[in-house]
Structure formats: structure tokens, C-alpha cells
């Protein structure tokens, strides 16, 4: 049989299909970046070394030409680039004189920690706000909704600045820049978590209300289920589903937010590395970061799917 | 998912009939809607006739009154060169709104083209466009904009285009979904049964019902574009100080954050107010269109 | 004395917020083993009444009563924890549409075991054993297989059985069933009613809430008719249905189509759809009991020849939705197509309207090629073939007003404000019994009956000779359904229309049709004159459908 139809193999087929999709996206990302760099006006070697204004030395130009094979036909360069990427070789940063692969990997941990903590905190905040505002009457519901809309509209850079002014300068309780300790993480994580909590909170509150009004909750109440039981056994599970599927997007926007937050709080990480590279037009580093973010983002999407399937057994059936 | 799709989704859920039971028509104007309308008028006035609200010169230097905290004379305080922050913030509205509108126009324009291609031209085009969008979605948030800036260099124009480009995939996917749902709607079939031609159906039913929601999208999108453009300026990739652009003002205030918090606070407050106004107005329009 | 009744309600009043009460002084009682049915149309307050009896009318509800006694104990002003202790134990609730009435994320075994977990000290294995017993008791085959399933994996009937099992897990003395059979096919509906009857037979008191007199008349001992928040009539089922006292009861009894000869009026002349009073009474008040038969005419206007259509399933295999269906529709007559969900009725309608192209066979209209013609040629004939849809609202462009919809259908363009346009629109609305006041409104703002009338007006605009009606009355209240059926009947006689009338309800189809086609799994299993199919069905499936038809069993 050409199709895998044994029930045991079905999940395998699904995972393979998803991985295939991911590989396609990565290939496309690599291609887009490869050709995008060719759009930089002027000599590509010059571009790699920071554009026309960088006054790169002749040796540097020559070494770049040799490394990237700019003297060869574009198609050859393209496949050579893909080949290097496949073996994990992301090229060499000209501004830091380091290999991009190890550089980017060393920065990954800090950003992931930030993103994961912020995602967890945002979930907690959103859940607390949604639960509180759905059981404390009309006014609480209005207040909750307003808080969520405002929180979702807060730009990271302003929120970070305001938090620093209040907590570091006025109150003096938290360090304004990252010192490596756990305390230094508080403000960056808050900055990332609060706007996200605004988005997640809106989604959760709405789906919580919808679940609480659904006939199956009425059935549960008619069986004598308590208000707490109704929420914990039935409603919250339903309410978390849309927020879970939103978490893939949330992770992406956290990584994007990390560019700002890491810069303001002077934290090492992918975001700050990316911004520095963009400012210096260090193309290999930019490509390296973008590739690694794409990989992380795709993995996160796969993870959200897996969690969704765990919480929602209906997804496991189809 | 993109930020825009999340925004649109939230607006759609907020437009659901009031859960107090009575569905019916929405109230004429709620507190939030009235407030948003007033703020929108104020922002528009700031953009069109800033002199009316803040007669001073946003670039006028007065070193003697540098770093003044908010007071009667300088409501929002002054900056390192003694420029009045209130005046600068009001005059900066123009920049932010124009950049936001231009970026939205670019994103929406591209989105309409891609979304319509995918939604109208059959399976092969749809598949191709969808894969293409999927690839773009692997650059979350500002990453696509940063990639664009690294290629074309920083500046107001590139930042605007960059923001527009990075929002385009979101618009495209929403428009495509809307087209497909309208195309298979029961009222389109009913028009076929009445003997209408494809073109009549396209012009009278499909296009109006696809395009009408774009007002909502654009309103929500402008708020987001303004925040993103300001972020790029703040990072030193868009407008640069001493331009009275909000993000650039915040960026300048960063150096003096320990002593002059007002330099950062007020420009940022205007960004927040603009974004909230756009959200509330967008949702209000959405609700009205659905229940009108 | 208090021990004799399962439920006693005196002067129950329920209101929401500041608004006028929706239940205004309702009194009744139910004895053990008795089935009382509260019947009313949408908005009559019957569901709110049912929920108040469980203390579940909602947080913003104001509930008051002189007496409210559940198995001899007053439950007035009970605290929430005290209510929780009674719900499930003293009273069980069964809702409509178990797809959403059972938590779709939990296996049904868990849902059923919940009452046991909440009210008994049974351990997990004892609960599991009891769940299997319950599933067996409600007639679900293979209980061991079913407990692990999600509600979405069961058929409608199976789900409803599971929901009943959950409600009777603790043998509550009172069971409240709110529209328990409404979303089900007639044959399944009959099975669920039989199950409920069996439960009352075992001594449980049953309060049945329904919009359908005919359905409840099968098992209810007593019927209470609710209208506008009040019980207008209560009595033994035979008495209420046999000699209805109140006008509303008479209206609802008259509206039941089953067993009424073709042409009999279903709606009383004195009860038009309230906001849509026709400007001139079109029909004389002399109630015509049976009208002369339509003159037989042998010209066939619509013909289906061996139609087949299949769809691809998600797993890639093909499923035949319509399988070699043939019939002919003579001018001025009605062909009824009846079948349960999934029988291929709607696909047939779409084939007849040439919205789908058949894989085999052909549709001919006025003797000319229709399904084989190009859309361009067909367009010239399209005005002669009108359509009425079940979801009238969805069939209108949401951006258009009634005036725009109708002037577009008349081919006048939709923006025209000319006086003669208005005159033509008014005439058209008058024909379907609507006043010109609906013209500036959008369909969303109209009632279900008004929407369907606008849909009929749109279909009539092109002066069609054929009308394809796909479930045109299934989402309407019975009295509104009666008015719409009467309207179609009038229009057919006045205009000599030929109708294809598709419905899941054999009672309705038998009332309106000259010929009936019974569809099952895509095939037309029986085709014949309506009277003959109704009197002596040839195919066993037709007989089964017929036996399940809700009719007044007086």
C-alpha cells in the first residue's frame, strides 16, 4: 500500500508531514534571505561588510569574496549556501570576527529564558484577570476588559521605560539593567508579559464566558456541580483552547519584543545581537538570527499543536 | 497568525451580541466609544492643525529652561535643549499618523492583491500564495521589518515600507479567508438562482461584503503600525532626533531617564492613547457594521 | 399529602433585570409516574420556567412563587450549596441537542459518572459499573465501548440517550426534559420518546418542555399550553387536544399538518403574523375546509432522469449523496421529497436548481435541457424557477434592506426610489402578507416568519412557474409554519405554481403534496401519490417513517 494506513502509523505520518512542512519553510526562509541580500545595492562583498559606507579593506573584500564565492554564478553560490546551512555553517560575522553559528547559539538561551518566563507569567496574569472579571459582576467585567485593551496597546519600549522609572529610579527596588541575577529578570519579564497578558486575557475571558453559558455547563449544574467544579472541570479547559493556539503567535511576538527589551535592559540575547547586527549591517549575523528564530518559531508552533491535542481530545480523532 | 489577525479576531469576538441576553441593536454610544471618538478628534486636530493646539515651535531651543519638569508653563516639561515637550508631542502626531497611514496603505494594498489572487484564481495560485505567506509568517513581529531595513538601510521611508511589508501577510490571509467565506455564502447561491451573471455577483455581493470589513482592519492596523514605526524609531532605525516623532523623542529621552522621566513618559503616553483609540474605534465600527 | 406530588408550583413569576416578567404566575403540579408537558412557542417562557425549577434561571433572574416544592420540600430561597445538593439527586435535567449539552472534551462515561461522584460515596470502580448499567438501561448498545467515547463520536440519538443516562443516574423522582427530541430525525425521536415513557412508567415524574403538541401528545398524560408567560390551558392530553378551550391551543392544534387533507387551512384566519398585517384581507373569512382539487394537467414542467451525485469524503473515498433519482413534476402539482438527515434531499434540491451538476442523469425544465445546458443558456430560463431556502436569513445579502432585495429580484436595480418601484414592491409584499413597513429594514431585524415571507416574495418576483422549496418551514414555530404553508398553498392555486417541497417532516410533506418521494441514503425508495404512500406505504422504510410521524394521538 502506498499510503500509511495502519492506525499506529497515522500519528507518525502527521508528524512527518509537519516536519516536511517545517523543512520547506526553512528552505524558503534561507532562499528569501539569500536573494534578499543580493538586493543590497552595490558590490555584494561590500554589502556583507556593512554596505558602501563601511570602507572595508581590500583583504577583507577578498576574503569575503573567497568565502561566499561571489565571483561564481549566483546559482552556484545559492546551492553552496544551502549546503553550508545544511551542515549548520552560518558563515562568519565580520563585525565580531566570530562564527555565526556558535555566536547565535550562545545568545539563544537568554532569549528563550526570557520568552518562556514571560509566556508563563502572561498566562497566569490572563487567567487571573479572566477568572476574576467573569465572576465578580458587571463592573469587574468592564474594568477587566478595559485593563486588557490598554495592556495590549502598551509598546514594549514605553512600558520598559516606565517600569524602570518607577521600580528602579523612584522606588529603587529593582535593578534597571540586567545584572545576571534573578532580580534583574523581573522587569524584562514584566515588560514582555503585560501586553501579551492583555491579548491572552481578552481571548480567555470571552471563551470562558462562552463556555459558562453553554448547554453542557447548564447540564453540569443541573447534576449538582458546584461553581468551582463547573469552572475547573469544564469551563477553564474550554477557555484555554484558543489561548493555547494563540501561544505560537505569542512566542513569535515575544522574540520580536526581545529586540527592544534586551536592548533597554542591556541583557545579552538574540534580540540585542540582532539589533546590533542590523545597525552595523552585519548580514551573516542577521541571517543567522533570523534562521534560528524561524526554527524556534516552527518548533513552538509544533509544540502548541501538540498541547492543543493533549487538551482537546477531539483533535486526536480526526 | 499575525498580530493583525489576533487583533481582528479579538474585534470579531467583541462584536458578538451582548451577552446580557438582549442581542438587538448596540447602544448608541458607550463611555468607551465616546471617549475614543473625542480622542480621535483631538489626534486628528493635532495632525492637521497642530498650531491650534500648541502654538509654539516644536524645534525652538531654549537652553535656559532645559530639563524643566511638568509645570504650568510647560505642561509636559521640557527636554535637554529646553524644547517644550507638549508642543513636540502635539506636532509629532502628524508624523506618527502619516507614517501609520502610509504603512497601513502599503500593507493593505499588498494584502488585497495577494489575498484576492489566492481567493479568486483557483487552487494552484491559492496553494502557492499560501505557502509564500506561511514562509513570511516564520519571521514573527518586527523581524521581517528588520530584515528589510538591513537590506535598504535605516530611515523614515524604509521604516514605513518595512512596517507595511511586515503587516501585509496578515492582511492577505484575512482578505483571502473573507473572500472564500463570502464566495460560498448562501446569498451568493441565491443570486445565481435569480439568474445573475458571475460579474454581477462579483460586483454586487462578493466585493462589497469582502471589502467592507477592511475599514475595521485598517483602523485596527493603523494603531499597530504606529506602535511598530515608533519602535523602529526608538531603536534608531526610523525617524531620528530631533525630529518630533514620538518614538524618536522617547529614544532621545532614554539618556536622561534617571533625571527627566517626562521626556519619555509623555510621547509614549500619546502612542498608547493612539493605539487604544484605534482599537476601540475599530471594534465599534465592526460592531456597528455587523448589526446595522 | 406533600408526599403525593413530585413537584408543586404555585404562582411562579420570573423576570430578568428591570424588564417585565417573562413568566407571570404559573401553577401546576406533577405526581410520581406522571408526564406533564408544557407546550409553547418560542418566547413563551417555557424554558425559563423549567430552569427556575432547578434554581438555574440565571444570576440576574428574579424568581418568586407562593409555593415551590420538590418532593415535598420547599425549595424557595434555597442557598446555592443547598440547591447543589438537590440538583441531580431530586431532579434531573435533559436538554436539547446533546452535542453541546454534554461536555465535548470529556468522555461520556465521565459525564454520566459526575452525578454519582457528587452525590454518592461510591468508589471509582463502583461508579464505572453503575455507568455501564445506566447506559444499558437507556438502550445504548455496547456500553463498554461507549464510555470512552466523546459526545462528538456518537450519533444524535446515542448522545441523547447518554444525556438521559446522566440525568437519571441517581433515579431522581423528577426529570425535566427541555425539547429532548427537537434536533432528532423522526424515527430516532420516536425511540427517545419511548425511552422517556419507560422512565415515567418506572415511577419518575416527567416534566416535558416542547414546542410541538403532536410530539408530546404521544407520551404526556397532561398538557399545559404556555403563551406569553402564562399557562393558558391545562388538562388531560385527550381533552386539551380533542376540545381545546383557549384560542392559542386551538391555533396550535389546527397548525399540525399531519392527517389534514391537502388544501385544508392550518392557520386560523383571525391570527395573522402580528407585525405584518396584510393591507387588504386577500382571502374570505369563510373557512374553506377542503378546496376543489387542482385540475390535473399532464404537462411535465420539471423532470429528473436518473440523477446521481457523489462527494469526496475526507479519507478520499467517494460517497453517493444522490443515487439514480428520477421523477416528473406535472404543472400545478406538488412533489414532496421526504427523508431524514443525510438522505440526499438537499443535494437533490441543488441539482434541481443547477447549483450542482449531476454525474449521471439529467434535469429538464419545461421540456428543455437544464442540467446539461450552459449557465448562459440556463440564465434565460432561471426566472421561471424560483427557490425558497430553510435558512432564509443566510440567503439574503446581509448588507441589503428588504427593499433592495426585492427590487433587485424584480430586476429594477436596487437603489431606485421611483414611485412605481415602491408600488411594485408593495404589491409583491402584499401577496406574501407583509406590510410595506418592512421595506427599509434588514432581514436581520425581522422575525423568522417574516424572513421566510420575504424569501417567498423574492422567489415570486421573477414570476416563476416552478418553486423549489428546501425545508422552508423547519426552523419556524408551528403556528408560523402553518401560516407559511397556507401562503404557499394559496400562491400555488392563484398562480398555478408547480412545487418541489423538501422536508424531513412527513406530516408536512403529506399535507402539501400530490406525489411523495421517500429518500433514504441517496435513493428514492418509494415514489407515488401522496394519499397512497400515506395510507399504504410499500417500502418498509416509508412505513417506519410514517409510524414515527408526530400526529395527535387522541
Coordinates of C-alpha atoms in Angstrom, one line a residue, chain A residues 32-240:
Chain A
X32 CA 14.4 34.5 0.7
X33 CA 17.3 35.8 2.8
X34 CA 19.9 34.7 0.2
X35 CA 18.2 36.6 -2.6
X36 CA 17.3 39.5 -0.3
X37 CA 20.9 40.1 0.4
X38 CA 21.6 40.2 -3.3
X39 CA 19.1 43.1 -3.4
X40 CA 21.6 45.3 -1.4
X41 CA 22.8 47.8 -3.9
X42 CA 26.4 47.7 -5.0
X43 CA 29.1 45.0 -4.6
X44 CA 27.8 42.1 -2.5
X45 CA 31.1 41.7 -0.7
X46 CA 30.9 45.3 0.2
X47 CA 27.4 44.7 1.3
X48 CA 28.3 41.8 3.5
X49 CA 31.0 44.0 5.1
X50 CA 28.4 46.7 6.1
X51 CA 27.4 48.5 2.9
X52 CA 29.0 51.2 0.9
X53 CA 30.0 53.3 3.9
X54 CA 32.0 50.7 5.7
X55 CA 35.3 51.3 4.0
X56 CA 36.3 47.7 4.1
X57 CA 39.9 46.8 3.4
X58 CA 40.9 45.1 0.2
X59 CA 41.9 42.0 2.1
X60 CA 38.6 41.8 3.8
X61 CA 36.8 42.1 0.5
X62 CA 39.0 39.4 -1.0
X63 CA 38.4 37.1 1.9
X64 CA 34.6 37.6 1.7
X65 CA 34.7 37.0 -2.0
X66 CA 36.5 33.8 -1.4
X67 CA 34.3 32.7 1.4
X68 CA 31.0 33.5 -0.3
X69 CA 32.2 32.7 -3.8
X70 CA 30.8 36.0 -5.1
X71 CA 32.9 35.5 -8.2
X72 CA 30.9 32.5 -9.1
X73 CA 27.4 32.3 -10.8
X74 CA 24.6 33.1 -8.5
X75 CA 23.1 29.7 -8.8
X76 CA 26.3 28.0 -7.7
X77 CA 26.5 30.4 -4.7
X78 CA 22.9 29.6 -3.8
X79 CA 23.5 25.9 -3.6
X80 CA 26.8 26.3 -1.9
X81 CA 25.0 28.5 0.7
X82 CA 22.2 25.9 1.1
X83 CA 24.9 23.2 1.5
X84 CA 26.6 25.2 4.2
X85 CA 23.3 25.9 6.0
X86 CA 22.5 22.2 5.9
X87 CA 25.7 21.4 7.8
X88 CA 25.0 24.1 10.3
X89 CA 27.6 26.6 9.0
X90 CA 26.0 30.0 9.2
X91 CA 29.1 31.9 8.0
X92 CA 31.3 34.4 9.8
X93 CA 30.3 37.7 11.4
X94 CA 32.5 40.5 10.1
X95 CA 31.9 42.8 13.0
X96 CA 32.6 40.3 15.7
X97 CA 35.0 38.1 13.8
X98 CA 33.3 35.0 15.1
X99 CA 31.5 32.1 13.5
X100 CA 27.8 33.0 13.4
X101 CA 26.5 29.5 14.4
X102 CA 28.2 29.3 17.8
X103 CA 27.6 33.1 18.4
X104 CA 23.8 32.8 17.8
X105 CA 23.5 29.6 19.8
X106 CA 25.3 31.2 22.8
X107 CA 22.7 34.0 22.7
X108 CA 19.7 31.7 22.3
X109 CA 19.5 30.6 25.9
X110 CA 19.0 34.1 27.4
X111 CA 16.2 35.0 25.0
X112 CA 14.5 31.6 25.4
X113 CA 14.5 32.0 29.2
X114 CA 13.0 35.5 28.8
X115 CA 10.4 34.3 26.4
X116 CA 9.4 31.3 28.3
X117 CA 9.1 33.1 31.6
X118 CA 7.1 35.9 30.0
X119 CA 4.8 33.5 28.3
X120 CA 4.2 31.7 31.6
X121 CA 3.6 35.0 33.5
X122 CA 1.3 36.3 30.8
X123 CA -0.8 33.1 31.1
X124 CA -1.0 33.4 34.8
X125 CA -2.0 37.1 34.6
X126 CA -4.5 36.5 31.9
X127 CA -6.0 33.6 33.7
X128 CA -6.3 35.5 37.0
X129 CA -7.8 38.5 35.2
X130 CA -10.3 36.4 33.2
X131 CA -11.4 34.4 36.2
X132 CA -11.7 37.4 38.5
X133 CA -13.6 39.6 35.9
X134 CA -16.0 36.8 35.0
X135 CA -17.2 36.1 38.5
X136 CA -17.3 39.5 40.1
X137 CA -20.1 41.1 38.3
X138 CA -20.7 43.6 35.5
X139 CA -18.3 46.3 36.7
X140 CA -15.4 43.9 37.2
X141 CA -16.1 42.7 33.7
X142 CA -15.9 46.2 32.3
X143 CA -12.8 47.0 34.3
X144 CA -11.1 43.7 33.3
X145 CA -11.9 44.4 29.6
X146 CA -10.5 48.0 29.8
X147 CA -7.4 46.8 31.5
X148 CA -6.8 44.2 28.8
X149 CA -7.3 46.6 25.9
X150 CA -4.9 49.1 27.4
X151 CA -2.3 46.4 28.3
X152 CA -2.5 45.0 24.8
X153 CA -1.8 48.5 23.4
X154 CA 1.3 49.2 25.5
X155 CA 4.5 49.4 23.4
X156 CA 7.4 47.4 25.0
X157 CA 9.8 50.3 24.9
X158 CA 7.5 52.7 26.8
X159 CA 6.4 50.1 29.3
X160 CA 10.0 49.2 30.0
X161 CA 11.0 52.8 30.4
X162 CA 8.1 53.4 32.8
X163 CA 8.8 50.3 34.8
X164 CA 12.4 51.4 35.2
X165 CA 11.4 54.9 36.3
X166 CA 9.0 53.6 38.9
X167 CA 10.8 50.5 40.2
X168 CA 14.4 51.4 39.8
X169 CA 14.6 55.1 40.0
X170 CA 11.8 56.1 42.3
X171 CA 11.4 53.0 44.5
X172 CA 14.9 51.7 43.9
X173 CA 13.8 48.1 44.5
X174 CA 14.8 46.5 41.2
X175 CA 17.9 46.9 39.0
X176 CA 17.3 48.9 35.8
X177 CA 19.7 46.8 33.8
X178 CA 20.3 43.1 33.9
X179 CA 23.0 42.1 36.4
X180 CA 22.7 38.4 35.7
X181 CA 20.7 37.7 38.9
X182 CA 17.1 36.7 39.2
X183 CA 16.1 40.2 40.3
X184 CA 17.4 41.5 37.0
X185 CA 14.9 39.3 35.2
X186 CA 11.8 40.8 36.9
X187 CA 11.4 44.0 34.9
X188 CA 12.2 42.5 31.4
X189 CA 9.8 39.6 32.0
X190 CA 7.1 42.0 33.2
X191 CA 7.6 44.2 30.2
X192 CA 7.1 41.3 27.8
X193 CA 4.3 39.7 29.8
X194 CA 1.9 42.6 30.4
X195 CA 1.0 43.4 26.8
X196 CA 0.7 39.7 26.0
X197 CA -1.5 39.1 29.0
X198 CA -3.8 41.8 27.6
X199 CA -4.2 39.8 24.4
X200 CA -4.5 36.4 26.1
X201 CA -6.8 37.8 28.7
X202 CA -9.3 39.0 26.1
X203 CA -9.4 35.7 24.4
X204 CA -9.7 33.7 27.6
X205 CA -12.4 35.9 29.1
X206 CA -14.5 35.7 26.1
X207 CA -14.2 31.9 25.7
X208 CA -14.7 31.4 29.4
X209 CA -17.9 33.4 29.3
X210 CA -19.0 31.4 26.2
X211 CA -18.2 28.1 28.0
X212 CA -20.0 29.2 31.1
X213 CA -23.1 29.9 29.1
X214 CA -23.0 26.7 27.1
X215 CA -25.6 23.9 27.5
X216 CA -23.0 21.5 28.8
X217 CA -22.3 23.7 31.7
X218 CA -26.1 24.0 32.4
X219 CA -26.2 20.2 32.3
X220 CA -23.3 20.0 34.8
X221 CA -25.0 22.5 37.1
X222 CA -28.2 20.5 36.8
X223 CA -26.3 17.5 38.1
X224 CA -25.4 19.5 41.2
X225 CA -21.9 20.5 40.2
X226 CA -20.5 23.4 42.2
X227 CA -19.5 26.7 40.7
X228 CA -15.8 25.8 41.3
X229 CA -16.3 22.4 39.8
X230 CA -18.0 23.9 36.8
X231 CA -15.0 26.2 36.2
X232 CA -12.3 23.7 36.9
X233 CA -13.7 20.6 35.3
X234 CA -15.5 22.2 32.3
X235 CA -15.1 25.9 31.6
X236 CA -11.4 26.6 32.0
X237 CA -10.4 23.7 29.8
X238 CA -12.5 25.2 27.0
X239 CA -11.3 28.7 27.7
X240 CA -7.7 27.7 27.5

